Amino acid sequence: MELPVLLITSAIKPDKVSYLKMSDSDKRLEATINGIKRWKTQYPDLKIVVVDGTNFDLSPYIPDDIESLFFHHDSSLVEQLGKGAGEAQDIEYALRKSSLIKNGNYFMKVTGKYWVENLEKFKSEDLFTNFKCKPIISNTLSLKYINTAFFCSNKDAYLKIFKNLPYEVNDNHNPEESNSDLEHIMAISIKKNNLRNYIFSEIPMVAGWTGTGDHMIELYKDRKKHFFRNLKYKILSHIF
């Protein structure tokens, strides 16, 4: 199956930010390398770009065919606005600097330490798209926020839709009470731009290690609920 370039965001040596339990650099490096290995094992020919916003060069730890980008994102901005501002900077940097994404133009973004276990079920139009994600839709069919662990986009479309993202995010407070974290702000941008056809027709089964909670996660893998949940989003993908 043909796939867009995979963009993996990384923060091996994170700034001091709120609500980040996994701060040990060695542990973060191990989990990131493990995530990359999972992608390469499942998709050996997949083109991968990894970007680290804490100026950590991953190239000695990963295969030679992976493009490694690293820089130091604006630490003062991250300390002020939270880790979501850091990730937004990392994505924008990679889209402007990566030769692989420049040549391919379409990309899949995954947060470092995660992988997607059911990518083979995705349609081409889910992967090669202006922007598609797994959103959270209220019972009144209103977009509340999106899952930012994995999404697909066109480079130019992303830079247009989310052009001020690093400065609009503020997740330096309780995420459960926030409407200004990365997930909510991206949803607001989707609505401001009147974006249509932004919902995956298949729900990505995301697995890996979360730095926020410092534990293993497996999203959307409840077998009893998943059939009906996936059916719901297949229908919603034709509505929005």
C-alpha positions as semicolon CSV with decimal commas, in nm:
position;residue;x (nm);y (nm);z (nm)
1;M;0,000;0,000;0,000
2;E;0,135;0,342;-0,094
3;L;0,167;0,573;0,205
4;P;0,250;0,941;0,248
5;V;0,566;1,043;0,431
6;L;0,541;0,980;0,806
7;L;0,630;1,276;1,029
8;I;0,721;1,177;1,385
9;T;0,741;1,457;1,641
10;S;0,985;1,412;1,927
11;A;1,099;1,589;2,244
12;I;1,375;1,379;2,398
13;K;1,489;1,652;2,639
14;P;1,165;1,833;2,717
15;D;1,135;2,177;2,869
16;K;0,985;2,209;3,214
17;V;0,614;2,222;3,139
18;S;0,298;2,142;3,329
19;Y;0,125;1,804;3,302
20;L;0,419;1,607;3,168
21;K;0,498;1,304;3,386
22;M;0,748;1,135;3,152
23;S;1,047;1,370;3,169
24;D;1,339;1,123;3,185
25;S;1,536;1,165;2,861
26;D;1,664;0,806;2,848
27;K;1,314;0,669;2,888
28;R;1,175;0,906;2,625
29;L;1,453;0,808;2,384
30;E;1,387;0,437;2,436
31;A;1,012;0,479;2,381
32;T;1,067;0,691;2,069
33;I;1,309;0,438;1,917
34;N;1,063;0,159;1,995
35;G;0,787;0,348;1,814
36;I;1,007;0,398;1,508
37;K;1,097;0,028;1,506
38;R;0,728;-0,063;1,508
39;W;0,667;0,156;1,202
40;K;0,971;0,021;1,016
41;T;0,884;-0,342;1,096
42;Q;0,530;-0,305;0,966
43;Y;0,617;-0,078;0,670
44;P;0,985;-0,132;0,573
45;D;0,967;0,101;0,271
46;L;0,787;0,382;0,453
47;K;0,956;0,723;0,419
48;I;0,999;0,870;0,765
49;V;1,098;1,212;0,897
50;V;1,159;1,259;1,268
51;V;1,180;1,609;1,411
52;D;1,301;1,683;1,763
53;G;1,228;2,027;1,901
54;T;1,467;1,993;2,196
55;N;1,775;1,993;1,971
56;F;1,839;1,621;2,011
57;D;1,990;1,449;1,708
58;L;1,826;1,108;1,673
59;S;2,030;1,004;1,369
60;P;2,279;0,783;1,566
61;Y;1,987;0,578;1,703
62;I;1,772;0,526;1,394
63;P;1,816;0,373;1,045
64;D;2,009;0,578;0,791
65;D;1,714;0,609;0,554
66;I;1,516;0,814;0,808
67;E;1,546;1,192;0,775
68;S;1,643;1,338;1,113
69;L;1,568;1,705;1,185
70;F;1,645;1,876;1,512
71;F;1,635;2,233;1,640
72;H;1,553;2,410;1,964
73;H;1,200;2,540;1,961
74;D;1,115;2,857;2,152
75;S;1,153;2,740;2,513
76;S;1,006;3,058;2,657
77;L;0,695;3,008;2,447
78;V;0,668;2,645;2,559
79;E;0,713;2,743;2,925
80;Q;0,444;3,006;2,886
81;L;0,192;2,813;2,675
82;G;0,274;2,445;2,737
83;K;0,393;2,140;2,546
84;G;0,128;2,179;2,274
85;A;0,299;2,500;2,164
86;G;0,621;2,301;2,133
87;E;0,465;2,031;1,917
88;A;0,300;2,293;1,694
89;Q;0,642;2,455;1,639
90;D;0,798;2,115;1,564
91;I;0,541;2,030;1,297
92;E;0,576;2,369;1,127
93;Y;0,956;2,343;1,131
94;A;0,950;1,998;0,971
95;L;0,706;2,102;0,700
96;R;0,933;2,390;0,603
97;K;1,264;2,203;0,628
98;S;1,205;1,838;0,536
99;S;1,319;1,737;0,189
100;L;1,104;1,423;0,199
101;I;0,786;1,615;0,275
102;K;0,878;1,882;0,022
103;N;0,908;1,616;-0,246
104;G;0,596;1,426;-0,139
105;N;0,382;1,718;-0,017
106;Y;0,144;1,483;0,172
107;F;0,228;1,355;0,518
108;M;0,099;1,154;0,811
109;K;0,181;1,302;1,151
110;V;0,219;1,085;1,459
111;T;0,333;1,190;1,804
112;G;0,664;1,026;1,900
113;K;0,635;0,697;2,091
114;Y;0,306;0,610;1,913
115;W;0,212;0,395;1,616
116;V;-0,111;0,304;1,433
117;E;-0,209;-0,061;1,421
118;N;-0,477;-0,060;1,150
119;L;-0,333;0,167;0,883
120;E;-0,384;-0,100;0,615
121;K;-0,761;-0,041;0,646
122;F;-0,737;0,326;0,551
123;K;-0,848;0,445;0,210
124;S;-0,617;0,644;-0,016
125;E;-0,840;0,951;0,022
126;D;-0,792;0,933;0,400
127;L;-0,414;0,942;0,363
128;F;-0,362;1,174;0,064
129;T;-0,583;1,460;0,172
130;N;-0,592;1,830;0,259
131;F;-0,654;1,738;0,623
132;K;-0,818;1,446;0,801
133;C;-0,824;1,340;1,163
134;K;-1,020;1,158;1,432
135;P;-1,240;1,430;1,587
136;I;-1,459;1,418;1,895
137;I;-1,815;1,509;1,794
138;S;-2,080;1,600;2,051
139;N;-2,428;1,451;2,058
140;T;-2,548;1,771;1,891
141;L;-2,307;1,705;1,602
142;S;-2,075;1,987;1,704
143;L;-1,697;1,952;1,670
144;K;-1,549;1,968;2,021
145;Y;-1,182;1,882;1,969
146;I;-0,962;1,644;1,771
147;N;-0,720;1,367;1,854
148;T;-0,378;1,504;1,758
149;A;-0,186;1,177;1,811
150;F;-0,233;1,093;1,442
151;F;-0,362;1,291;1,147
152;C;-0,297;1,326;0,773
153;S;-0,257;1,642;0,569
154;N;-0,123;1,826;0,269
155;K;0,177;2,043;0,362
156;D;0,049;2,367;0,209
157;A;-0,304;2,314;0,337
158;Y;-0,178;2,252;0,691
159;L;0,040;2,566;0,693
160;K;-0,259;2,771;0,578
161;I;-0,521;2,626;0,811
162;F;-0,301;2,621;1,123
163;K;-0,067;2,913;1,047
164;N;-0,078;3,071;1,398
165;L;-0,110;2,749;1,594
166;P;0,208;2,774;1,810
167;Y;0,088;3,107;1,951
168;E;-0,279;3,020;2,002
169;V;-0,227;2,709;2,215
170;N;-0,227;2,735;2,595
171;D;-0,228;2,404;2,781
172;N;-0,037;2,511;3,093
173;H;-0,333;2,424;3,310
174;N;-0,554;2,127;3,386
175;P;-0,614;1,954;3,047
176;E;-0,951;1,828;3,169
177;E;-1,069;2,185;3,217
178;S;-0,904;2,333;2,910
179;N;-1,054;2,460;2,588
180;S;-0,726;2,605;2,463
181;D;-0,499;2,303;2,437
182;L;-0,366;2,181;2,101
183;E;-0,665;1,952;2,044
184;H;-0,922;2,228;2,097
185;I;-0,736;2,503;1,910
186;M;-0,694;2,283;1,601
187;A;-1,069;2,216;1,611
188;I;-1,135;2,590;1,629
189;S;-0,913;2,643;1,324
190;I;-1,103;2,373;1,136
191;K;-1,430;2,553;1,205
192;K;-1,288;2,898;1,125
193;N;-1,172;2,773;0,786
194;N;-1,503;2,597;0,717
195;L;-1,311;2,280;0,647
196;R;-1,513;1,993;0,502
197;N;-1,440;1,624;0,465
198;Y;-1,195;1,624;0,759
199;I;-1,299;1,299;0,930
200;F;-1,119;0,968;0,873
201;S;-1,353;0,702;0,739
202;E;-1,164;0,458;0,963
203;I;-1,075;0,520;1,328
204;P;-0,697;0,491;1,382
205;M;-0,606;0,240;1,652
206;V;-0,325;0,432;1,820
207;A;-0,089;0,254;2,059
208;G;0,233;0,345;2,234
209;W;0,368;0,526;2,537
210;T;0,219;0,857;2,647
211;G;0,454;1,117;2,787
212;T;0,172;1,307;2,954
213;G;0,068;1,016;3,172
214;D;0,386;0,802;3,148
215;H;0,200;0,480;3,070
216;M;0,107;0,255;2,778
217;I;-0,205;0,348;2,581
218;E;-0,420;0,165;2,328
219;L;-0,684;0,400;2,189
220;Y;-1,009;0,277;2,031
221;K;-0,939;-0,094;2,084
222;D;-1,245;-0,182;2,290
223;R;-1,372;-0,466;2,068
224;K;-1,732;-0,450;2,190
225;K;-1,765;-0,077;2,132
226;H;-1,531;-0,034;1,839
227;F;-1,766;-0,168;1,571
228;F;-2,039;0,080;1,661
229;R;-1,790;0,364;1,719
230;N;-1,635;0,304;1,379
231;L;-1,977;0,286;1,214
232;K;-2,064;0,621;1,372
233;Y;-1,754;0,788;1,230
234;K;-1,798;0,631;0,888
235;I;-2,139;0,800;0,877
236;L;-2,001;1,128;1,014
237;S;-1,725;1,127;0,751
238;H;-1,997;1,163;0,486
239;I;-2,172;1,444;0,675
240;F;-1,887;1,680;0,772
